[in-house]
Amino acid sequence: MIDRFIVPDKYVITSVLKACGPCFALREGKEVHCQALKLELSSNRSITMKPMEIYGKCGEFDSARKVFDKMTERDVVASTIMINCFLDHGLVKKAVQVFDRVRVKDTVHWTAMIDGLVRNGEMNMAMEMFREMQKDNVRHNEVTTIVCVFSACSQLGALELGRWVHSYIGRIELNHFVGGALINMYSRCGDIDEAERVFATMKERNLITYNLMISGLAMHGKSIEAVEIFLGMIKQGILFCRLVLPLLLF
C-alpha cells in the first residue's frame, strides 16, 4: 500500500497495529507507528495505545514509556497498559512507580496491581495493596480482585486474613471462580471443614471446583468424603479428568 503511494488513514493504521500485537511483531509495529507519526495521526487514542501495548509486550520498555509520557491525557486504560507492561516482565518496582503517580485510582488500577503482584510472587505486597484499597474506599471487582487476594492468602498460609476477606465480601453468591478460590484457600491453610461448608453452599460448580474439593479432602486424609464428592460429580454428569483418580487412590 505504501509502495503504491496510497496514504493510509487512521482506520488502516489502527487495524495493522492491532494485528501486530498478538504476534509480537515489534519491527512491523515500529514501522507502522513511525508512519502514524509522519501522518500526524498520533493524537488518535487507539493509535497511541496500541504501540505502547506492542512495545510493552516485546520488552521495549523505554519506547513504551516514551509514548506514555508524551500523552496529554493518561486515562485508566493507558496507565493500566503501562502497569501491566512492567508486571508482565517482573519489573514490580517500575509498575509501582507508575501506579503511585496515578492521581485518581479506580478498581481497574488496583486489580491490575494486585493480580500482577500475585503473579510475581509478591504476596505480602498484594495483601498490603488490598488493605490500602479498602482504606481508599474503592469498590472492588468481586471476581478478579477477590480471587487474586484469596490466591495470595493460600500461598502465604494466611488463614485469619483469608477469613477476614471472606467475611468482608459478605454473602455474595459464590460462582465457581470465587468459590473455587475460597475452597483452595481454606484447604491449603488447614481449615478443611470451612472449605466443605463453602462447597456445600455453592449453587454453581464445575470440574475445577470438584477437583479442588477432592484435592483438599485428600490432602487432609478424608478419603471417604473425597469419594463421596467424586461420586456426586459423576451423578451430576461432570466428566472427570485422569488427574482426579490418583487423589482417590491413597
Short mmCIF file of C-alpha atoms in Angstrom, two decimals:
data_model
loop_
_atom_site.label_atom_id
_atom_site.label_comp_id
_atom_site.label_asym_id
_atom_site.label_seq_id
_atom_site.Cartn_x
_atom_site.Cartn_y
_atom_site.Cartn_z
CA MET A 1 0.00 0.00 0.00
CA ILE A 2 2.80 2.40 0.96
CA ASP A 3 4.85 1.30 -2.06
CA ARG A 4 1.97 2.37 -4.27
CA PHE A 5 1.91 5.79 -2.61
CA ILE A 6 -1.54 5.20 -1.13
CA VAL A 7 -1.82 7.13 2.13
CA PRO A 8 -3.36 5.02 4.93
CA ASP A 9 -5.97 6.60 7.18
CA LYS A 10 -6.38 6.15 10.93
CA TYR A 11 -8.59 3.09 10.48
CA VAL A 12 -5.96 1.25 8.43
CA ILE A 13 -3.18 2.21 10.86
CA THR A 14 -5.25 1.04 13.85
CA SER A 15 -6.09 -2.29 12.18
CA VAL A 16 -2.46 -3.03 11.31
CA LEU A 17 -1.30 -2.13 14.83
CA LYS A 18 -3.92 -4.48 16.29
CA ALA A 19 -2.57 -7.26 14.07
CA CYS A 20 1.00 -6.65 15.30
CA GLY A 21 0.15 -7.04 18.99
CA PRO A 22 -0.82 -10.72 19.34
CA CYS A 23 2.11 -11.97 17.24
CA PHE A 24 4.72 -9.77 18.98
CA ALA A 25 5.66 -8.16 15.66
CA LEU A 26 7.91 -5.47 17.12
CA ARG A 27 9.69 -4.40 13.93
CA GLU A 28 6.45 -4.12 11.97
CA GLY A 29 4.78 -2.33 14.87
CA LYS A 30 7.58 0.25 14.97
CA GLU A 31 7.29 0.84 11.23
CA VAL A 32 3.54 1.40 11.43
CA HIS A 33 3.96 3.66 14.46
CA CYS A 34 6.52 5.74 12.53
CA GLN A 35 4.06 6.05 9.64
CA ALA A 36 1.39 7.24 12.07
CA LEU A 37 3.75 9.90 13.43
CA LYS A 38 4.63 11.07 9.92
CA LEU A 39 0.95 11.34 9.04
CA GLU A 40 0.30 13.21 12.31
CA LEU A 41 -2.20 10.59 13.44
CA SER A 42 -0.64 10.06 16.86
CA SER A 43 -3.31 12.21 18.52
CA ASN A 44 -5.80 9.41 17.83
CA ARG A 45 -6.36 7.46 21.06
CA SER A 46 -6.24 3.96 19.53
CA ILE A 47 -3.10 4.76 17.56
CA THR A 48 -1.42 5.93 20.77
CA MET A 49 -2.47 2.95 22.89
CA LYS A 50 -1.56 0.13 20.52
CA PRO A 51 2.14 0.98 20.01
CA MET A 52 2.55 1.27 23.78
CA GLU A 53 0.97 -2.18 24.19
CA ILE A 54 3.19 -3.69 21.47
CA TYR A 55 6.36 -2.20 22.97
CA GLY A 56 5.36 -3.43 26.41
CA LYS A 57 4.68 -7.00 25.25
CA CYS A 58 8.01 -7.12 23.43
CA GLY A 59 10.04 -5.73 26.33
CA GLU A 60 10.74 -2.34 24.75
CA PHE A 61 10.05 -0.52 28.00
CA ASP A 62 11.79 2.74 27.10
CA SER A 63 9.76 3.04 23.90
CA ALA A 64 6.53 2.24 25.74
CA ARG A 65 7.36 4.79 28.44
CA LYS A 66 8.13 7.50 25.85
CA VAL A 67 4.71 7.01 24.26
CA PHE A 68 3.08 7.09 27.70
CA ASP A 69 4.96 10.22 28.84
CA LYS A 70 4.01 12.12 25.66
CA MET A 71 0.30 11.52 26.17
CA THR A 72 -1.61 14.67 27.10
CA GLU A 73 -4.40 12.66 28.77
CA ARG A 74 -3.43 9.46 30.56
CA ASP A 75 -6.69 7.68 31.24
CA VAL A 76 -7.26 4.42 33.10
CA VAL A 77 -6.57 2.32 30.00
CA ALA A 78 -3.22 3.95 29.28
CA SER A 79 -1.93 3.73 32.85
CA THR A 80 -3.13 0.14 33.22
CA ILE A 81 -1.37 -0.87 29.99
CA MET A 82 1.84 0.64 31.35
CA ILE A 83 1.43 -1.08 34.74
CA ASN A 84 0.79 -4.47 33.10
CA CYS A 85 3.72 -3.90 30.75
CA PHE A 86 6.11 -3.86 33.71
CA LEU A 87 4.36 -6.54 35.77
CA ASP A 88 4.29 -8.99 32.85
CA HIS A 89 8.10 -8.80 32.77
CA GLY A 90 8.63 -8.94 36.53
CA LEU A 91 9.50 -5.25 36.94
CA VAL A 92 7.47 -4.72 40.10
CA LYS A 93 9.19 -1.52 41.28
CA LYS A 94 8.60 0.24 37.96
CA ALA A 95 4.95 -0.84 37.97
CA VAL A 96 4.54 0.55 41.49
CA GLN A 97 6.10 3.84 40.37
CA VAL A 98 3.54 4.21 37.58
CA PHE A 99 0.73 3.19 39.94
CA ASP A 100 1.78 5.72 42.60
CA ARG A 101 1.73 8.54 40.03
CA VAL A 102 -1.90 7.88 39.11
CA ARG A 103 -3.84 10.62 40.90
CA VAL A 104 -7.29 9.04 40.84
CA LYS A 105 -7.14 5.25 41.10
CA ASP A 106 -10.15 3.08 40.34
CA THR A 107 -10.81 -0.63 40.71
CA VAL A 108 -9.08 -1.39 37.38
CA HIS A 109 -5.78 0.06 38.62
CA TRP A 110 -5.97 -1.72 41.98
CA THR A 111 -6.93 -5.06 40.43
CA ALA A 112 -4.13 -4.85 37.86
CA MET A 113 -1.60 -4.25 40.63
CA ILE A 114 -2.91 -6.95 42.98
CA ASP A 115 -3.13 -9.51 40.17
CA GLY A 116 0.36 -8.65 38.91
CA LEU A 117 1.89 -8.82 42.38
CA VAL A 118 0.38 -12.27 42.95
CA ARG A 119 1.70 -13.45 39.57
CA ASN A 120 5.16 -12.21 40.54
CA GLY A 121 5.09 -13.96 43.90
CA GLU A 122 4.83 -10.72 45.89
CA MET A 123 2.08 -12.00 48.19
CA ASN A 124 2.68 -9.66 51.12
CA MET A 125 2.69 -6.64 48.81
CA ALA A 126 -0.54 -7.88 47.22
CA MET A 127 -2.25 -8.13 50.60
CA GLU A 128 -0.99 -4.70 51.64
CA MET A 129 -2.32 -3.31 48.36
CA PHE A 130 -5.74 -4.81 49.12
CA ARG A 131 -5.73 -3.18 52.57
CA GLU A 132 -4.86 0.19 51.00
CA MET A 133 -7.68 -0.33 48.52
CA GLN A 134 -10.14 -0.68 51.40
CA LYS A 135 -8.77 2.44 53.10
CA ASP A 136 -9.41 4.41 49.91
CA ASN A 137 -12.99 3.06 49.84
CA VAL A 138 -12.54 1.73 46.31
CA ARG A 139 -15.28 -0.63 45.22
CA HIS A 140 -13.59 -3.91 44.33
CA ASN A 141 -14.29 -6.20 41.41
CA GLU A 142 -15.97 -9.10 43.20
CA VAL A 143 -14.40 -11.71 40.93
CA THR A 144 -10.93 -10.74 39.74
CA THR A 145 -9.78 -8.80 42.79
CA ILE A 146 -11.09 -11.27 45.36
CA VAL A 147 -9.75 -14.33 43.52
CA CYS A 148 -6.30 -12.69 43.45
CA VAL A 149 -6.46 -11.94 47.18
CA PHE A 150 -7.52 -15.49 48.08
CA SER A 151 -4.69 -16.82 45.91
CA ALA A 152 -2.23 -14.71 47.89
CA CYS A 153 -3.71 -15.93 51.20
CA SER A 154 -3.39 -19.55 50.01
CA GLN A 155 0.28 -19.20 49.18
CA LEU A 156 1.06 -17.30 52.39
CA GLY A 157 -0.95 -19.66 54.59
CA ALA A 158 -2.71 -16.55 55.92
CA LEU A 159 -5.86 -18.21 57.29
CA GLU A 160 -7.08 -15.37 59.54
CA LEU A 161 -6.61 -12.82 56.78
CA GLY A 162 -8.46 -15.11 54.37
CA ARG A 163 -11.33 -15.40 56.85
CA TRP A 164 -11.46 -11.61 57.17
CA VAL A 165 -11.64 -11.17 53.39
CA HIS A 166 -14.32 -13.87 53.22
CA SER A 167 -16.41 -12.01 55.78
CA TYR A 168 -15.68 -8.72 54.01
CA ILE A 169 -17.22 -9.84 50.72
CA GLY A 170 -20.40 -10.72 52.62
CA ARG A 171 -22.99 -13.11 51.35
CA ILE A 172 -22.47 -12.69 47.65
CA GLU A 173 -23.45 -15.72 45.61
CA LEU A 174 -20.37 -17.86 45.12
CA ASN A 175 -19.75 -18.62 41.46
CA HIS A 176 -17.15 -21.24 40.57
CA PHE A 177 -14.36 -18.63 40.38
CA VAL A 178 -14.76 -17.13 43.85
CA GLY A 179 -15.98 -20.40 45.39
CA GLY A 180 -13.06 -22.34 43.96
CA ALA A 181 -10.59 -19.76 45.25
CA LEU A 182 -12.18 -19.98 48.71
CA ILE A 183 -12.07 -23.79 48.77
CA ASN A 184 -8.43 -23.75 47.72
CA MET A 185 -7.55 -21.11 50.32
CA TYR A 186 -9.22 -22.89 53.24
CA SER A 187 -7.84 -26.29 52.19
CA ARG A 188 -4.27 -25.05 51.88
CA CYS A 189 -4.50 -23.02 55.09
CA GLY A 190 -5.66 -26.04 57.14
CA ASP A 191 -9.38 -25.40 57.59
CA ILE A 192 -10.90 -28.21 55.51
CA ASP A 193 -14.22 -28.00 57.41
CA GLU A 194 -14.77 -24.44 56.20
CA ALA A 195 -13.77 -25.50 52.67
CA GLU A 196 -16.52 -28.14 52.81
CA ARG A 197 -19.04 -25.57 54.04
CA VAL A 198 -18.18 -23.27 51.14
CA PHE A 199 -18.55 -26.15 48.69
CA ALA A 200 -21.93 -27.11 50.15
CA THR A 201 -23.31 -23.57 49.73
CA MET A 202 -22.23 -23.20 46.11
CA LYS A 203 -25.01 -23.26 43.52
CA GLU A 204 -22.60 -23.25 40.60
CA ARG A 205 -19.91 -25.94 40.41
CA ASN A 206 -17.67 -27.16 37.61
CA LEU A 207 -14.86 -29.67 37.13
CA ILE A 208 -12.27 -27.34 38.68
CA THR A 209 -14.43 -26.77 41.76
CA TYR A 210 -14.87 -30.53 42.28
CA ASN A 211 -11.15 -31.16 41.72
CA LEU A 212 -10.22 -28.54 44.31
CA MET A 213 -12.61 -30.04 46.86
CA ILE A 214 -11.43 -33.61 46.23
CA SER A 215 -7.80 -32.49 46.36
CA GLY A 216 -8.39 -30.65 49.65
CA LEU A 217 -10.10 -33.64 51.24
CA ALA A 218 -7.32 -35.94 50.08
CA MET A 219 -4.72 -33.55 51.48
CA HIS A 220 -6.39 -33.78 54.89
CA GLY A 221 -6.83 -37.57 54.83
CA LYS A 222 -10.62 -37.51 54.43
CA SER A 223 -10.82 -40.38 51.96
CA ILE A 224 -14.50 -41.28 52.44
CA GLU A 225 -15.63 -37.70 51.92
CA ALA A 226 -13.40 -37.38 48.83
CA VAL A 227 -15.01 -40.47 47.27
CA GLU A 228 -18.49 -39.15 48.08
CA ILE A 229 -17.72 -35.86 46.31
CA PHE A 230 -16.33 -37.80 43.35
CA LEU A 231 -19.49 -39.93 43.08
CA GLY A 232 -21.61 -36.79 43.35
CA MET A 233 -19.65 -35.29 40.48
CA ILE A 234 -20.37 -38.35 38.34
CA LYS A 235 -24.09 -38.14 39.17
CA GLN A 236 -24.10 -34.52 38.03
CA GLY A 237 -22.80 -35.68 34.66
CA ILE A 238 -19.48 -33.86 35.02
CA LEU A 239 -16.73 -35.73 33.21
CA PHE A 240 -13.67 -36.17 35.40
CA CYS A 241 -10.10 -35.93 34.18
CA ARG A 242 -7.45 -38.57 34.87
CA LEU A 243 -5.76 -36.26 37.39
CA VAL A 244 -8.62 -36.87 39.84
CA LEU A 245 -8.15 -40.64 40.15
CA PRO A 246 -4.72 -40.60 41.86
CA LEU A 247 -6.24 -38.37 44.56
CA LEU A 248 -8.73 -41.12 45.40
CA LEU A 249 -6.19 -43.96 45.45
CA PHE A 250 -4.45 -43.16 48.72
#
